[in-house]
Amino acid sequence: MDEYYIPDKEYSKEYRRQCWEMATGLQAVDGLVPSKYLYELAKDNIEGNYTNEEIEELLYRKYENETEKEKRSRQKEADLVSNRIVRLLSDEAFSFSPVMLKYIHRSLFQDIYSHAGTFRNYNISKDEPILNGISVKYANYQMIEETLSYDFREEERTKYASLDTKQILEKVAAFTSSIWQVHPFGEGNTRTTAVFMECYLKTRGFCVDNSMFKENAQYFRNALIRANFADYQNRIDSDMVFLIRFYENLLFEKKNELRNRDTVLKQLF
């Protein structure tokens, strides 16, 4: 009779280092900077001295008496979410469904956002600097579940083994762009999308360089904006090239230069 077992996987120091670089770097998409204290704890985690659960407890103790400066800078959020990203990236369990998006969002933002793990029930817009203050058109909140279900069904049909490198990049970029455009949550969408895609790509057998997000988290978000913005009246089409360049580096060890200034849509200025 077959028996199930609980995997006890020991990740290398290099893998843990990459996870921390992604986790801390991703905070930049919302203008957040983790504390020096967290970086010290990260070093201990990489060396195997602290688990992520123990780090979470230490962080809650640190922020029991949160200062006004820490509140304004949302440092508690940056620290807790960074640690939780590392924990999720080390979790082998994964389900390819919109429910997994909810789970990731709840895991990252519980006790931070009251709406953690729930889809928004209102429409949103956001002024984007690279679009000269114009917003991407996000999904109507009444269509979130239906739109995500469609996106996931389409992705499930993809047979990556039969695709060449160019086709793989186009499909990965298109799927990432689609679920990000839905923007299903009130806050934390880019961080949730990035973690989901990292976990998903691992299940597809891709070797992912997590450390790419250390310096390029904002570029990743800007690339998603350009992939989802069009203004046909002014002859501006959506442009997937920036997101494809990012994924070329992430998945295929390319050395594309990823500069935020290149993502600025100059026709709008």
XYZ file of C-alpha atoms in Angstrom, residues 10-11 21 24 28 33 39 59 82 99 113 128 131 145 150 159 164 169 189 197 205 218 246:
23
model
C 16.419 21.636 2.578
C 16.974 24.600 0.301
C 16.526 39.362 -2.845
C 12.887 42.638 -0.371
C 9.880 48.811 -4.295
C 11.916 49.819 1.904
C 18.154 42.332 6.488
C 8.961 41.189 13.684
C 9.152 40.221 2.557
C -8.125 30.509 -5.557
C -5.032 44.875 4.878
C 1.029 56.264 -13.439
C 1.986 57.517 -18.481
C -13.966 36.156 -11.240
C -11.134 32.761 -18.673
C 1.530 23.082 -24.167
C 10.089 27.486 -29.016
C 8.209 34.144 -23.661
C -1.573 43.194 -6.849
C 4.080 33.566 -11.356
C 9.850 23.167 -14.748
C 9.918 48.643 -10.523
C 12.295 40.943 -18.297
